[in-house]
Tab-separated table of C-alpha atoms in Angstrom:
chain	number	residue	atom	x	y	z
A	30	UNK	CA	-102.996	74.219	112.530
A	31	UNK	CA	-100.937	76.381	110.226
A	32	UNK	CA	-97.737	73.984	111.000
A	33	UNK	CA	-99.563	71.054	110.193
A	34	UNK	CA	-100.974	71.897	107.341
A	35	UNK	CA	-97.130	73.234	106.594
A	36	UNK	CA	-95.998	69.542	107.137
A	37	UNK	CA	-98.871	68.157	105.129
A	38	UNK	CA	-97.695	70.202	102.193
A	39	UNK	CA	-94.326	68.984	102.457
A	40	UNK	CA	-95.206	65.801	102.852
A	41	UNK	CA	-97.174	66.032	99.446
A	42	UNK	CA	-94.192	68.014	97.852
A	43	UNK	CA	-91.611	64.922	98.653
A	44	UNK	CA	-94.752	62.363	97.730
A	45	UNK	CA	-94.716	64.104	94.202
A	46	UNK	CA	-91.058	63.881	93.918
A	47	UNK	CA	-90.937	60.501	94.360
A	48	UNK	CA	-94.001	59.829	91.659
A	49	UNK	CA	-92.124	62.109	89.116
A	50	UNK	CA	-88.659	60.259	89.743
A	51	UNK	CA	-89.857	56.564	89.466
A	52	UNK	CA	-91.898	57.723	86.591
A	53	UNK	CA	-88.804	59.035	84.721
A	54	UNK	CA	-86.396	56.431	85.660
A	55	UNK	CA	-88.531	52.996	85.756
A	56	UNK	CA	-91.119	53.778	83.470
A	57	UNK	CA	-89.309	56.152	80.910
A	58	UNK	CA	-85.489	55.642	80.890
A	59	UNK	CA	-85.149	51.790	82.143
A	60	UNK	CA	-86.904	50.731	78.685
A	61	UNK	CA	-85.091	52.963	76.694
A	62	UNK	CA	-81.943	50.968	78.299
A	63	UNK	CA	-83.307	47.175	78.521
A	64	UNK	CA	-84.665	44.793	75.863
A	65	UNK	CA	-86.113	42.467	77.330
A	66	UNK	CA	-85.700	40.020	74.486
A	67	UNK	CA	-82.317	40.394	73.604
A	68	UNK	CA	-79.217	40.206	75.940
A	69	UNK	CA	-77.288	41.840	72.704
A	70	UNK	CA	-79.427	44.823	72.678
A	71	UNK	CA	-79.691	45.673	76.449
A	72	UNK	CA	-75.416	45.902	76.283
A	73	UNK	CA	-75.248	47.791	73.000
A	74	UNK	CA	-77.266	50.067	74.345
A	75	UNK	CA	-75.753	50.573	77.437
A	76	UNK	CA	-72.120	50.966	75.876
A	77	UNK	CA	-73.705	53.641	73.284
A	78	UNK	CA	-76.093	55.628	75.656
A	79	UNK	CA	-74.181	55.464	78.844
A	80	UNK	CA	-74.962	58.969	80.066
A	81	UNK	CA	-78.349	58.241	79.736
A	82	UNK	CA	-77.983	54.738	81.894
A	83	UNK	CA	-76.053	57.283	84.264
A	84	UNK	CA	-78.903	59.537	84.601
A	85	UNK	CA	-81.208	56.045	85.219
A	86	UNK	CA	-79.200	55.066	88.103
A	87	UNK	CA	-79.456	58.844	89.628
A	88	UNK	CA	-83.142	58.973	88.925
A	89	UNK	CA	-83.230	55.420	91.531
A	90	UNK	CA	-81.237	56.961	94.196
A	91	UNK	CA	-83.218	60.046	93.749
A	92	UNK	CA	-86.223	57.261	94.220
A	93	UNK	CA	-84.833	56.503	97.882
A	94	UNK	CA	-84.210	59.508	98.678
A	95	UNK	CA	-87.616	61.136	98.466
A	96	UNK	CA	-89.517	57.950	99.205
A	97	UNK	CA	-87.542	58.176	102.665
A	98	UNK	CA	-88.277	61.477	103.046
A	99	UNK	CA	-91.730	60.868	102.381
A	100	UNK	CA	-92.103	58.425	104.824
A	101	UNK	CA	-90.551	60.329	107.845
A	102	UNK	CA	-92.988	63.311	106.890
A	103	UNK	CA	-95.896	60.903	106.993
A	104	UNK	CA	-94.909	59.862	110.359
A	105	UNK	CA	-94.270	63.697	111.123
A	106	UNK	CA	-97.697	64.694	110.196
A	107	UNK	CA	-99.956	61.275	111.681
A	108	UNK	CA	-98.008	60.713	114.732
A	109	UNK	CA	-100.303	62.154	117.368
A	110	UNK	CA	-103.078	60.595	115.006
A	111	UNK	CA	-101.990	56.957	115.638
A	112	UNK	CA	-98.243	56.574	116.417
A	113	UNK	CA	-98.175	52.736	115.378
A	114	UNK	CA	-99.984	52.862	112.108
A	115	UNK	CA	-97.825	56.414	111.447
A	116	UNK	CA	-94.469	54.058	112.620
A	117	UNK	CA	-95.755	51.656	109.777
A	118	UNK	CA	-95.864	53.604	106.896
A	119	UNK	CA	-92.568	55.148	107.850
A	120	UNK	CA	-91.235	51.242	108.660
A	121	UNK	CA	-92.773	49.743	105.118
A	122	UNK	CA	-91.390	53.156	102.953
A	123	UNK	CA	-88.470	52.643	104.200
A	124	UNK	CA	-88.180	49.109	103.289
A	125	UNK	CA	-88.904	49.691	100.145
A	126	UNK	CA	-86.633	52.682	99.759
A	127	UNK	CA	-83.586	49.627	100.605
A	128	UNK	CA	-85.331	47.323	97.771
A	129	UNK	CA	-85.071	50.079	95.482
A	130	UNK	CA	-81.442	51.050	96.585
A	131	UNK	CA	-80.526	47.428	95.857
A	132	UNK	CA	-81.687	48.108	92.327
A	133	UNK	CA	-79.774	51.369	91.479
A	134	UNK	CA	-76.525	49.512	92.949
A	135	UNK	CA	-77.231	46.508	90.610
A	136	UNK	CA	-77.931	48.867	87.342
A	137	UNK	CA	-74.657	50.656	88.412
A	138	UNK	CA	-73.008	46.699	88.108
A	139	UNK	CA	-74.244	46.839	85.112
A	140	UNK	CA	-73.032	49.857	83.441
A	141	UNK	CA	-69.468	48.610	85.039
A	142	UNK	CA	-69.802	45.318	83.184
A	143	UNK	CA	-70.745	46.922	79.842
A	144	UNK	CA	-68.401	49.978	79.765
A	145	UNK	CA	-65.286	47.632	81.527
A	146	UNK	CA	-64.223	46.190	78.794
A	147	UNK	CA	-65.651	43.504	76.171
A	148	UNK	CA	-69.037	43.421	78.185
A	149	UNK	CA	-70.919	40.539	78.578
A	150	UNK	CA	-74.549	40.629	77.697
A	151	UNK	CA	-75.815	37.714	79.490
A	152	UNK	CA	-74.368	39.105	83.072
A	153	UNK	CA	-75.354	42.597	81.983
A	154	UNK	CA	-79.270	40.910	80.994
A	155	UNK	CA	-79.130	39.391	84.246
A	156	UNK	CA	-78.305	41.758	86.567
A	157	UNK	CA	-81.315	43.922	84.848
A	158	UNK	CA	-83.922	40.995	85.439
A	159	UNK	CA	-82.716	41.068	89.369
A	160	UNK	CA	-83.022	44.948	88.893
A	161	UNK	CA	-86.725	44.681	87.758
A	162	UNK	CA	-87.234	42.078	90.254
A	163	UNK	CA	-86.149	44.131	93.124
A	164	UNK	CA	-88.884	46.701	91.972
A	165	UNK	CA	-91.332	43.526	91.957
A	166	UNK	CA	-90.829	42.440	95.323
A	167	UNK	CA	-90.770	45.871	96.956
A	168	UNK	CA	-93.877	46.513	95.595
A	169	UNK	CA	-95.129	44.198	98.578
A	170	UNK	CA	-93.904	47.317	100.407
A	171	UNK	CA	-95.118	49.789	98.816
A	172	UNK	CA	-98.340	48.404	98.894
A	173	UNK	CA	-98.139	48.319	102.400
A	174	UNK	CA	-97.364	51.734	103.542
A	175	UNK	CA	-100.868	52.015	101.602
A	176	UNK	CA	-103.118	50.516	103.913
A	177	UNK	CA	-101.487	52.578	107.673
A	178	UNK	CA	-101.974	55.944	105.131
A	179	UNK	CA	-105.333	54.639	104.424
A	180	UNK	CA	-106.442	54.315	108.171
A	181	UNK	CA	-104.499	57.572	109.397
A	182	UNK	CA	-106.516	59.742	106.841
A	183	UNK	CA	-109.614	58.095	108.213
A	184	UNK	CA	-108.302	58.112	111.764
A	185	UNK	CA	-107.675	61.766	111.250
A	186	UNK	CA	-110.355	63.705	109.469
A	187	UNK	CA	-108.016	65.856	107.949
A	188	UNK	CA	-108.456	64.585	104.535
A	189	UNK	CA	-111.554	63.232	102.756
A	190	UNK	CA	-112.837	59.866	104.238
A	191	UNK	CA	-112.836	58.342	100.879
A	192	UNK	CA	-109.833	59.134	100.347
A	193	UNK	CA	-108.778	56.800	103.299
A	194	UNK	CA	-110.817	54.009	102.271
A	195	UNK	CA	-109.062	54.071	98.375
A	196	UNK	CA	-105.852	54.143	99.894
A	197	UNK	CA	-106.431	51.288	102.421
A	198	UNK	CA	-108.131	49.594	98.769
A	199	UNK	CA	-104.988	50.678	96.691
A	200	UNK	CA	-102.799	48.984	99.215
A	201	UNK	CA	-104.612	45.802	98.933
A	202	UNK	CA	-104.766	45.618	95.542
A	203	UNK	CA	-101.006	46.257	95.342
A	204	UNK	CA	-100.201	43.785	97.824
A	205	UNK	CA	-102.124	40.809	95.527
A	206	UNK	CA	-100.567	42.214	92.431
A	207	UNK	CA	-97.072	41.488	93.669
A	208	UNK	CA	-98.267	37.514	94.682
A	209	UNK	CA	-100.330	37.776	90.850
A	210	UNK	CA	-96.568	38.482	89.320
A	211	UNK	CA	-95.142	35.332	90.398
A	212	UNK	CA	-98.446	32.944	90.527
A	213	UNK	CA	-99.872	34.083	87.625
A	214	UNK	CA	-97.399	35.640	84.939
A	215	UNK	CA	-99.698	35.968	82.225
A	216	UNK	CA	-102.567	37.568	84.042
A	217	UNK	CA	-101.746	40.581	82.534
A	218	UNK	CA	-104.599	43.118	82.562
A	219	UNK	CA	-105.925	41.834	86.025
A	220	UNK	CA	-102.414	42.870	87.627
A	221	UNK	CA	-103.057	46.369	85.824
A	222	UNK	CA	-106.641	46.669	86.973
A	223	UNK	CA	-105.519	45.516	91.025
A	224	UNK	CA	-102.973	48.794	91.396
A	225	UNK	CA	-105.292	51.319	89.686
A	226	UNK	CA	-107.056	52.195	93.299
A	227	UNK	CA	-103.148	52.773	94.325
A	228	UNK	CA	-102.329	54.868	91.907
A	229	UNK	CA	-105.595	57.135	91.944
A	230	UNK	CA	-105.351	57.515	95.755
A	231	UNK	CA	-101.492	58.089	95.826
A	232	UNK	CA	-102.330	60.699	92.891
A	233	UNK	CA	-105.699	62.182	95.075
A	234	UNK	CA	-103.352	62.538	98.365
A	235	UNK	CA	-100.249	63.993	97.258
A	236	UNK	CA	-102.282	66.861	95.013
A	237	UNK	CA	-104.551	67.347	98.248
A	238	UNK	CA	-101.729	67.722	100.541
A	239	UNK	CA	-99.696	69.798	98.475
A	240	UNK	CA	-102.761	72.116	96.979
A	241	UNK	CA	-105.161	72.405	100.888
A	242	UNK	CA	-102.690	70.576	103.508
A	243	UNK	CA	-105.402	69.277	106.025
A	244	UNK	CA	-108.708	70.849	105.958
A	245	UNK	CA	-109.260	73.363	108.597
A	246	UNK	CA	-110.629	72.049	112.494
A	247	UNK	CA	-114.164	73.656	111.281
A	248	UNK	CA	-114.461	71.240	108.829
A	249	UNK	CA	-113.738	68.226	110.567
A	250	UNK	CA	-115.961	68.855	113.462
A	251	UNK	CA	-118.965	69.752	111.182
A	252	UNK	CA	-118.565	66.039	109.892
A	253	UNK	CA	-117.879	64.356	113.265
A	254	UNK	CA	-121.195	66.308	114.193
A	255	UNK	CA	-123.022	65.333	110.844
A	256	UNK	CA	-121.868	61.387	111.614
């Protein structure tokens, strides 16, 4: 028990890494670095804040790197659970780990083109639109690796059962969002409101594993003998 609960916690740890490096690079440096709206601005700010556009492209690779570690842990700690649903979230992390390594090596394209010489914004505008679409489609991924967490924690009974059944919803939802992106542009709020059961389970899991690990055999069979 004590070295699964060990594994569990380092599972969480490398979960939490990965939250607080797509957080800073995606969400926090990437806008700081891309106008959407103007080609112009997207290179001038490249050429003036390169460091920063550096530390962008690090934050990415340190993306992969934790979301692969994450998903070897996770098959670590559900293997004897269920090896094929543990062999998918491993499988579909890892896939998205490559979609997201495509994106750093694109964003470092970018930089070259801007910093090379007389830069040209509408290659360096492109190659940040297949950037943000890399992100897009891997999302199908991500959302996948969901749904095998989902039915491992309820498989398991290490973690809370609704837990499981968020996750397995959060995975869903994240799945649809990704079709909503390209069928339905505009939607908007309803994309928002289909990933927010993904991001309160991944946020519920990762602080459980890190903070308890599992919960102790005691617990589990008191519910198996409650249900």
């Amino acid at each position: 028990m004590h070295q699964l609960i060990r594994t569990a916690r380092v599972t969480g740890l490398f979960y939490l890494g990965l939250a607080v490096t797509g957080a800073l690079g995606f969400l926090t440096v990437r806008p700081m670095i891309f106008d959407a709206d103007d080609a112009g601005t997207t290179l001038a700010n490249l050429v003036a804040h390169e460091p920063l556009a550096r530390a962008g492209i690090a934050l990415e690779l340190l993306v992969v790197l934790t979301q692969t570690l994450t998903a070897v842990w996770f098959y670590r700690l559900f293997r004897t659970v269920d090896g094929t649903a543990a062999g998918s979230i491993a499988a579909f992390g890892l896939v998205n780990a490559v979609a997201i390594l495509g994106s750093a090596a694109v964003l470092a394209t970018a930089l070259q083109v801007a910093t090379g010489g007389p830069g040209d914004a509408g290659t360096v505008q492109l190659l940040y639109l297949v950037s943000g679409n890399l992100w897009e489609v891997g999302g199908l991924f991500f959302g996948l690796w969901l749904v095998p967490m989902g039915w491992c924690v309820l498989r398991s009974g290490w973690l809370p059962r609704p837990l499981g059944w968020v996750l397995v919803a959060g995975g869903a939802g994240y799945v649809l969002m990704t079709f909503v992106a390209y069928l339905a542009p505009g939607a908007g709020a309803v994309g928002d409101l289909l990933v927010v059961p993904a991001t309160v389970g991944e946020v519920w899991i990762l602080g459980y594993l890190i903070i308890f690990g599992v919960r102790k055999q005691k617990e589990v069979d008191a519910e198996v003998t409650k249900a």
